[in-house]
Short mmCIF file of N, CA and C in Angstrom, two decimals:
data_model
loop_
_atom_site.label_atom_id
_atom_site.label_comp_id
_atom_site.label_asym_id
_atom_site.label_seq_id
_atom_site.Cartn_x
_atom_site.Cartn_y
_atom_site.Cartn_z
N UNK A 1 -14.95 -21.96 -19.49
CA UNK A 1 -14.11 -22.19 -18.34
C UNK A 1 -14.32 -21.17 -17.25
N UNK A 2 -14.55 -21.56 -15.98
CA UNK A 2 -14.79 -20.68 -14.88
C UNK A 2 -13.54 -20.19 -14.28
N UNK A 3 -13.61 -19.22 -13.41
CA UNK A 3 -12.46 -18.61 -12.74
C UNK A 3 -12.73 -18.62 -11.25
N UNK A 4 -11.59 -18.53 -10.43
CA UNK A 4 -11.73 -18.37 -9.07
C UNK A 4 -11.38 -16.94 -8.65
N UNK A 5 -11.26 -16.01 -9.63
CA UNK A 5 -10.96 -14.64 -9.28
C UNK A 5 -12.18 -14.07 -8.48
N UNK A 6 -11.79 -13.04 -7.58
CA UNK A 6 -12.82 -12.44 -6.77
C UNK A 6 -12.52 -10.90 -6.69
N UNK A 7 -13.48 -10.16 -6.33
CA UNK A 7 -13.28 -8.74 -6.14
C UNK A 7 -13.70 -8.38 -4.77
N UNK A 8 -13.30 -7.13 -4.31
CA UNK A 8 -13.60 -6.72 -3.02
C UNK A 8 -12.98 -7.65 -2.04
N UNK A 9 -13.57 -8.00 -0.86
CA UNK A 9 -12.95 -9.05 -0.04
C UNK A 9 -11.64 -8.70 0.55
N UNK A 10 -11.31 -7.44 0.91
CA UNK A 10 -10.07 -7.05 1.56
C UNK A 10 -10.35 -6.09 2.69
N UNK A 11 -9.67 -6.40 3.82
CA UNK A 11 -9.87 -5.51 5.02
C UNK A 11 -8.43 -5.26 5.53
N UNK A 12 -8.13 -3.92 5.83
CA UNK A 12 -6.86 -3.54 6.39
C UNK A 12 -7.23 -3.26 7.87
N UNK A 13 -6.46 -3.94 8.83
CA UNK A 13 -6.76 -3.65 10.28
C UNK A 13 -5.58 -3.16 10.86
N UNK A 14 -5.85 -2.26 11.88
CA UNK A 14 -4.84 -1.55 12.69
C UNK A 14 -4.77 -2.18 14.07
N UNK A 15 -3.55 -2.57 14.54
CA UNK A 15 -3.34 -3.20 15.81
C UNK A 15 -3.47 -2.04 16.94
N UNK A 16 -3.90 -2.45 18.16
CA UNK A 16 -3.97 -1.42 19.23
C UNK A 16 -2.68 -1.33 20.06
N UNK A 17 -1.74 -2.32 19.84
CA UNK A 17 -0.43 -2.27 20.61
C UNK A 17 -0.55 -2.89 21.98
N UNK A 18 -1.67 -3.40 22.41
CA UNK A 18 -1.85 -3.99 23.74
C UNK A 18 -1.11 -5.39 23.72
N UNK A 19 -0.95 -5.95 24.89
CA UNK A 19 -0.20 -7.23 25.05
C UNK A 19 -0.93 -8.32 24.24
N UNK A 20 -2.14 -8.54 24.34
CA UNK A 20 -2.84 -9.49 23.53
C UNK A 20 -3.55 -8.64 22.45
N UNK A 21 -2.84 -8.27 21.41
CA UNK A 21 -3.27 -7.17 20.48
C UNK A 21 -4.57 -7.52 19.78
N UNK A 22 -5.39 -6.51 19.74
CA UNK A 22 -6.71 -6.58 19.02
C UNK A 22 -6.51 -5.77 17.74
N UNK A 23 -7.10 -6.18 16.66
CA UNK A 23 -7.07 -5.46 15.36
C UNK A 23 -8.44 -4.98 15.01
N UNK A 24 -8.56 -3.76 14.56
CA UNK A 24 -9.79 -3.12 14.18
C UNK A 24 -9.67 -2.62 12.75
N UNK A 25 -10.70 -2.79 11.89
CA UNK A 25 -10.66 -2.41 10.56
C UNK A 25 -10.48 -0.85 10.38
N UNK A 26 -9.65 -0.52 9.54
CA UNK A 26 -9.55 0.91 9.04
C UNK A 26 -10.84 1.24 8.34
N UNK A 27 -11.42 2.28 8.61
CA UNK A 27 -12.84 2.51 8.13
C UNK A 27 -12.88 2.87 6.65
N UNK A 28 -13.68 2.24 5.85
CA UNK A 28 -14.07 2.56 4.49
C UNK A 28 -12.89 2.64 3.55
N UNK A 29 -11.98 1.61 3.60
CA UNK A 29 -10.88 1.50 2.63
C UNK A 29 -11.49 1.14 1.26
N UNK A 30 -11.08 1.92 0.26
CA UNK A 30 -11.48 1.75 -1.10
C UNK A 30 -10.43 1.17 -2.02
N UNK A 31 -9.15 1.33 -1.56
CA UNK A 31 -8.02 0.92 -2.45
C UNK A 31 -6.79 0.69 -1.51
N UNK A 32 -6.02 -0.38 -1.80
CA UNK A 32 -4.71 -0.60 -1.13
C UNK A 32 -3.80 -0.89 -2.31
N UNK A 33 -2.77 -0.04 -2.32
CA UNK A 33 -1.76 -0.26 -3.40
C UNK A 33 -0.36 -0.55 -2.87
N UNK A 34 0.40 -1.19 -3.67
CA UNK A 34 1.85 -1.47 -3.32
C UNK A 34 2.11 -2.49 -2.26
N UNK A 35 1.08 -3.30 -1.89
CA UNK A 35 1.18 -4.35 -0.89
C UNK A 35 2.21 -5.45 -1.31
N UNK A 36 3.12 -5.79 -0.51
CA UNK A 36 4.07 -6.89 -0.79
C UNK A 36 5.46 -6.65 -0.36
N UNK A 37 6.45 -7.43 -0.86
CA UNK A 37 7.81 -7.23 -0.66
C UNK A 37 8.60 -7.66 -1.81
N UNK A 38 9.80 -7.11 -1.90
CA UNK A 38 10.69 -7.32 -3.03
C UNK A 38 12.04 -7.60 -2.52
N UNK A 39 12.87 -8.52 -3.19
CA UNK A 39 14.26 -8.82 -2.83
C UNK A 39 15.21 -7.76 -3.36
N UNK A 40 16.01 -7.27 -2.57
CA UNK A 40 17.12 -6.46 -2.99
C UNK A 40 18.11 -7.26 -3.88
N UNK A 41 18.65 -6.68 -4.95
CA UNK A 41 19.61 -7.40 -5.76
C UNK A 41 21.00 -6.87 -5.37
N UNK A 42 21.93 -7.80 -5.31
CA UNK A 42 23.31 -7.49 -5.01
C UNK A 42 24.14 -7.90 -6.30
N UNK A 43 24.85 -6.91 -6.84
CA UNK A 43 25.60 -7.20 -8.01
C UNK A 43 26.89 -7.91 -7.66
N UNK A 44 27.17 -9.09 -8.29
CA UNK A 44 28.39 -9.83 -7.99
C UNK A 44 29.16 -10.10 -9.23
N UNK A 45 29.08 -9.22 -10.27
CA UNK A 45 29.81 -9.28 -11.50
C UNK A 45 31.26 -9.29 -11.22
N UNK A 46 32.07 -10.23 -11.98
CA UNK A 46 33.47 -10.32 -11.70
C UNK A 46 34.05 -10.47 -13.14
N UNK A 47 35.43 -10.42 -13.23
CA UNK A 47 36.11 -10.46 -14.49
C UNK A 47 35.80 -11.75 -15.31
N UNK A 48 35.37 -12.78 -14.76
CA UNK A 48 34.93 -13.91 -15.53
C UNK A 48 33.50 -14.08 -15.75
N UNK A 49 32.74 -12.92 -15.72
CA UNK A 49 31.27 -12.91 -15.91
C UNK A 49 30.97 -12.98 -17.33
N UNK A 50 31.91 -12.90 -18.28
CA UNK A 50 31.68 -13.02 -19.72
C UNK A 50 30.91 -11.71 -20.39
N UNK A 51 31.12 -10.55 -19.65
CA UNK A 51 30.58 -9.37 -20.26
C UNK A 51 29.13 -9.01 -19.81
N UNK A 52 28.58 -9.87 -18.94
CA UNK A 52 27.23 -9.60 -18.45
C UNK A 52 27.17 -9.50 -16.98
N UNK A 53 26.35 -8.60 -16.46
CA UNK A 53 26.26 -8.47 -15.05
C UNK A 53 25.64 -9.69 -14.41
N UNK A 54 26.04 -10.01 -13.16
CA UNK A 54 25.53 -11.16 -12.42
C UNK A 54 25.03 -10.59 -11.06
N UNK A 55 24.02 -11.34 -10.59
CA UNK A 55 23.28 -10.82 -9.31
C UNK A 55 23.00 -12.00 -8.40
N UNK A 56 22.90 -11.73 -7.10
CA UNK A 56 22.35 -12.64 -6.15
C UNK A 56 21.30 -11.97 -5.40
N UNK A 57 20.37 -12.69 -4.78
CA UNK A 57 19.28 -12.12 -4.02
C UNK A 57 19.85 -11.64 -2.70
N UNK A 58 19.38 -10.41 -2.23
CA UNK A 58 19.76 -9.96 -0.92
C UNK A 58 18.55 -10.03 -0.01
N UNK A 59 18.47 -9.05 0.85
CA UNK A 59 17.35 -9.12 1.82
C UNK A 59 16.00 -8.61 1.28
N UNK A 60 15.03 -9.14 1.76
CA UNK A 60 13.56 -8.72 1.43
C UNK A 60 13.32 -7.28 2.01
N UNK A 61 12.65 -6.54 1.25
CA UNK A 61 12.34 -5.13 1.63
C UNK A 61 10.76 -4.99 1.48
N UNK A 62 10.08 -4.83 2.56
CA UNK A 62 8.68 -4.55 2.45
C UNK A 62 8.27 -3.27 1.64
N UNK A 63 7.27 -3.36 0.92
CA UNK A 63 6.90 -2.25 0.07
C UNK A 63 6.30 -1.03 0.91
N UNK A 64 6.31 0.08 0.32
CA UNK A 64 5.54 1.29 0.83
C UNK A 64 4.18 1.08 0.31
N UNK A 65 3.21 1.17 1.17
CA UNK A 65 1.76 0.96 0.74
C UNK A 65 1.02 2.17 1.01
N UNK A 66 -0.03 2.33 0.20
CA UNK A 66 -0.99 3.42 0.59
C UNK A 66 -2.42 2.77 0.65
N UNK A 67 -3.09 3.24 1.54
CA UNK A 67 -4.50 2.86 1.81
C UNK A 67 -5.46 4.15 1.58
N UNK A 68 -6.21 4.10 0.56
CA UNK A 68 -7.21 5.19 0.34
C UNK A 68 -8.51 4.86 0.90
N UNK A 69 -9.15 5.84 1.62
CA UNK A 69 -10.34 5.60 2.27
C UNK A 69 -11.38 6.68 2.02
N UNK A 70 -12.64 6.46 2.11
CA UNK A 70 -13.60 7.52 2.18
C UNK A 70 -13.24 8.29 3.48
N UNK A 71 -13.11 9.60 3.44
CA UNK A 71 -12.78 10.36 4.54
C UNK A 71 -14.05 10.45 5.44
N UNK A 72 -13.89 9.95 6.71
CA UNK A 72 -15.04 9.92 7.57
C UNK A 72 -14.64 10.77 8.76
N UNK A 73 -15.31 11.80 9.07
CA UNK A 73 -15.06 12.64 10.31
C UNK A 73 -15.18 11.72 11.55
N UNK A 74 -14.19 11.89 12.45
CA UNK A 74 -14.17 11.19 13.68
C UNK A 74 -14.22 9.67 13.74
N UNK A 75 -13.86 9.10 12.51
CA UNK A 75 -13.69 7.68 12.40
C UNK A 75 -12.51 7.23 13.23
N UNK A 76 -12.68 6.47 14.26
CA UNK A 76 -11.67 6.14 15.32
C UNK A 76 -10.33 5.71 14.73
N UNK A 77 -10.31 4.76 13.76
CA UNK A 77 -9.07 4.28 13.30
C UNK A 77 -8.39 5.28 12.39
N UNK A 78 -9.12 5.99 11.59
CA UNK A 78 -8.60 7.06 10.69
C UNK A 78 -7.95 8.14 11.61
N UNK A 79 -8.60 8.50 12.59
CA UNK A 79 -8.06 9.51 13.58
C UNK A 79 -6.76 9.00 14.24
N UNK A 80 -6.75 7.65 14.67
CA UNK A 80 -5.69 7.10 15.30
C UNK A 80 -4.39 7.07 14.37
N UNK A 81 -4.58 6.69 13.09
CA UNK A 81 -3.46 6.69 12.23
C UNK A 81 -2.92 8.16 11.88
N UNK A 82 -3.84 9.05 11.73
CA UNK A 82 -3.50 10.47 11.40
C UNK A 82 -2.71 11.06 12.56
N UNK A 83 -3.10 10.76 13.84
CA UNK A 83 -2.44 11.42 15.04
C UNK A 83 -1.30 10.57 15.56
N UNK A 84 -0.96 9.49 14.86
CA UNK A 84 0.25 8.66 15.29
C UNK A 84 1.21 8.47 14.24
N UNK A 85 1.33 9.43 13.24
CA UNK A 85 2.44 9.27 12.26
C UNK A 85 3.79 9.25 12.93
N UNK A 86 4.60 8.36 12.33
CA UNK A 86 6.00 8.21 12.83
C UNK A 86 6.11 7.05 13.79
N UNK A 87 5.05 6.45 14.20
CA UNK A 87 5.17 5.20 15.04
C UNK A 87 5.36 3.97 14.21
N UNK A 88 5.71 2.90 14.72
CA UNK A 88 5.68 1.59 14.08
C UNK A 88 4.67 0.80 14.78
N UNK A 89 3.61 0.28 14.08
CA UNK A 89 2.59 -0.53 14.68
C UNK A 89 2.38 -1.74 13.87
N UNK A 90 1.58 -2.60 14.39
CA UNK A 90 1.12 -3.87 13.74
C UNK A 90 -0.06 -3.69 12.86
N UNK A 91 -0.01 -4.25 11.58
CA UNK A 91 -1.23 -4.18 10.74
C UNK A 91 -1.48 -5.60 10.31
N UNK A 92 -2.75 -5.74 9.80
CA UNK A 92 -3.21 -7.01 9.18
C UNK A 92 -3.88 -6.72 7.84
N UNK A 93 -3.60 -7.41 6.86
CA UNK A 93 -4.43 -7.34 5.65
C UNK A 93 -5.10 -8.77 5.43
N UNK A 94 -6.38 -8.70 5.33
CA UNK A 94 -7.18 -9.95 5.24
C UNK A 94 -7.86 -10.00 3.90
N UNK A 95 -7.70 -10.98 3.11
CA UNK A 95 -8.33 -11.21 1.90
C UNK A 95 -9.32 -12.38 2.09
N UNK A 96 -10.44 -12.26 1.51
CA UNK A 96 -11.51 -13.34 1.63
C UNK A 96 -12.28 -13.41 0.31
N UNK A 97 -12.59 -14.50 -0.12
CA UNK A 97 -13.52 -14.70 -1.32
C UNK A 97 -14.91 -15.12 -0.92
N UNK A 98 -15.08 -15.00 0.47
CA UNK A 98 -16.41 -15.47 0.98
C UNK A 98 -16.37 -16.85 1.58
N UNK A 99 -15.41 -17.64 1.15
CA UNK A 99 -15.26 -19.08 1.63
C UNK A 99 -13.92 -19.18 2.34
N UNK A 100 -12.81 -18.77 1.67
CA UNK A 100 -11.47 -18.86 2.31
C UNK A 100 -10.95 -17.55 2.64
N UNK A 101 -10.08 -17.56 3.69
CA UNK A 101 -9.44 -16.28 4.12
C UNK A 101 -8.00 -16.44 4.24
N UNK A 102 -7.26 -15.43 3.78
CA UNK A 102 -5.79 -15.40 3.85
C UNK A 102 -5.46 -14.06 4.58
N UNK A 103 -4.54 -14.19 5.66
CA UNK A 103 -4.22 -13.02 6.49
C UNK A 103 -2.78 -12.73 6.50
N UNK A 104 -2.35 -11.50 6.24
CA UNK A 104 -0.98 -11.11 6.27
C UNK A 104 -0.75 -10.20 7.59
N UNK A 105 0.15 -10.54 8.38
CA UNK A 105 0.49 -9.80 9.59
C UNK A 105 1.86 -9.19 9.38
N UNK A 106 2.01 -7.91 9.77
CA UNK A 106 3.27 -7.27 9.58
C UNK A 106 3.40 -6.00 10.45
N UNK A 107 4.59 -5.55 10.64
CA UNK A 107 4.79 -4.21 11.33
C UNK A 107 5.03 -3.26 10.20
N UNK A 108 4.53 -1.95 10.49
CA UNK A 108 4.64 -0.93 9.50
C UNK A 108 4.85 0.41 10.13
N UNK A 109 5.68 1.36 9.57
CA UNK A 109 5.85 2.64 10.02
C UNK A 109 4.71 3.45 9.40
N UNK A 110 4.01 4.23 10.26
CA UNK A 110 2.94 5.17 9.84
C UNK A 110 3.70 6.45 9.24
N UNK A 111 3.75 6.45 7.97
CA UNK A 111 4.59 7.50 7.38
C UNK A 111 3.78 8.85 7.26
N UNK A 112 2.54 8.77 6.91
CA UNK A 112 1.82 10.03 6.74
C UNK A 112 0.43 9.91 6.13
N UNK A 113 -0.24 10.98 5.93
CA UNK A 113 -1.51 11.01 5.37
C UNK A 113 -1.84 12.28 4.63
N UNK A 114 -2.87 12.14 3.70
CA UNK A 114 -3.21 13.30 2.83
C UNK A 114 -4.71 13.21 2.63
N UNK A 115 -5.45 14.35 2.89
CA UNK A 115 -6.83 14.45 2.60
C UNK A 115 -7.07 15.15 1.36
N UNK A 116 -7.93 14.58 0.51
CA UNK A 116 -8.22 15.10 -0.86
C UNK A 116 -9.72 15.50 -0.80
N UNK A 117 -9.90 16.78 -0.53
CA UNK A 117 -11.33 17.31 -0.52
C UNK A 117 -11.88 17.42 -1.99
N UNK A 118 -13.12 17.37 -2.18
CA UNK A 118 -13.72 17.52 -3.52
C UNK A 118 -15.07 18.18 -3.43
N UNK A 119 -15.42 19.12 -4.29
CA UNK A 119 -16.82 19.60 -4.30
C UNK A 119 -17.70 18.87 -5.39
N UNK A 120 -17.10 17.90 -6.08
CA UNK A 120 -17.81 17.20 -7.13
C UNK A 120 -17.76 15.62 -6.92
N UNK A 121 -17.06 15.20 -5.95
CA UNK A 121 -16.84 13.72 -5.68
C UNK A 121 -16.72 13.57 -4.23
N UNK A 122 -16.53 12.37 -3.78
CA UNK A 122 -16.36 12.08 -2.38
C UNK A 122 -15.03 12.53 -1.82
N UNK A 123 -14.91 12.87 -0.61
CA UNK A 123 -13.70 13.33 0.04
C UNK A 123 -13.00 12.03 0.36
N UNK A 124 -11.62 12.02 0.20
CA UNK A 124 -10.90 10.84 0.56
C UNK A 124 -9.67 11.23 1.47
N UNK A 125 -9.14 10.18 2.18
CA UNK A 125 -7.87 10.34 2.89
C UNK A 125 -7.11 9.18 2.46
N UNK A 126 -5.80 9.46 2.21
CA UNK A 126 -4.82 8.39 1.89
C UNK A 126 -3.72 8.37 2.94
N UNK A 127 -3.52 7.19 3.43
CA UNK A 127 -2.55 6.85 4.44
C UNK A 127 -1.34 6.10 3.78
N UNK A 128 -0.18 6.47 4.19
CA UNK A 128 1.03 5.88 3.68
C UNK A 128 1.75 5.09 4.77
N UNK A 129 2.11 3.81 4.54
CA UNK A 129 2.80 2.99 5.55
C UNK A 129 4.03 2.33 4.83
N UNK A 130 5.03 2.07 5.60
CA UNK A 130 6.16 1.31 5.12
C UNK A 130 6.33 0.05 5.84
N UNK A 131 6.26 -1.14 5.13
CA UNK A 131 6.35 -2.39 5.85
C UNK A 131 7.86 -2.49 6.44
N UNK A 132 7.89 -2.91 7.70
CA UNK A 132 9.12 -3.03 8.43
C UNK A 132 9.27 -4.38 8.90
N UNK A 133 10.28 -5.15 8.39
CA UNK A 133 10.43 -6.62 8.78
C UNK A 133 9.65 -7.47 7.78
N UNK A 134 9.46 -8.65 8.27
CA UNK A 134 8.87 -9.65 7.35
C UNK A 134 7.33 -9.68 7.49
N UNK A 135 6.67 -10.54 6.54
CA UNK A 135 5.24 -10.57 6.58
C UNK A 135 4.95 -12.13 6.99
N UNK A 136 3.95 -12.29 7.79
CA UNK A 136 3.57 -13.70 8.25
C UNK A 136 2.24 -13.92 7.61
N UNK A 137 2.04 -15.06 6.93
CA UNK A 137 0.93 -15.37 6.15
C UNK A 137 0.22 -16.56 6.94
N UNK A 138 -1.08 -16.41 7.18
CA UNK A 138 -1.83 -17.50 7.77
C UNK A 138 -3.22 -17.62 7.09
#
């Protein structure tokens, strides 16, 4: 039996904030973790719940995501994100298997960054974002 699974095929793009916003790929992303959203749970247990807690779904909360990249000196998008921590900007995550493409658009707070230097491996930089609001899929 064959599979439709694929590897690689992911691009994280940073919006420029202009009126007709253009998106440019964050350079040399090697890993994206925590991407998605989760519903808050609201406990609604009452005296007639029969001894078990009951819940309803609350608001969706975008995940905190990290993007790990090969650290590239003077890479325009890496510099932009590092120097603009604290802003809320628009991001895109694009998945492709070479034939089909799925794109997620969302706003995110640029929370911070961390450089991990190494004398025996590649140098990396990890950016942390918090999704703010909903995600649009196209």
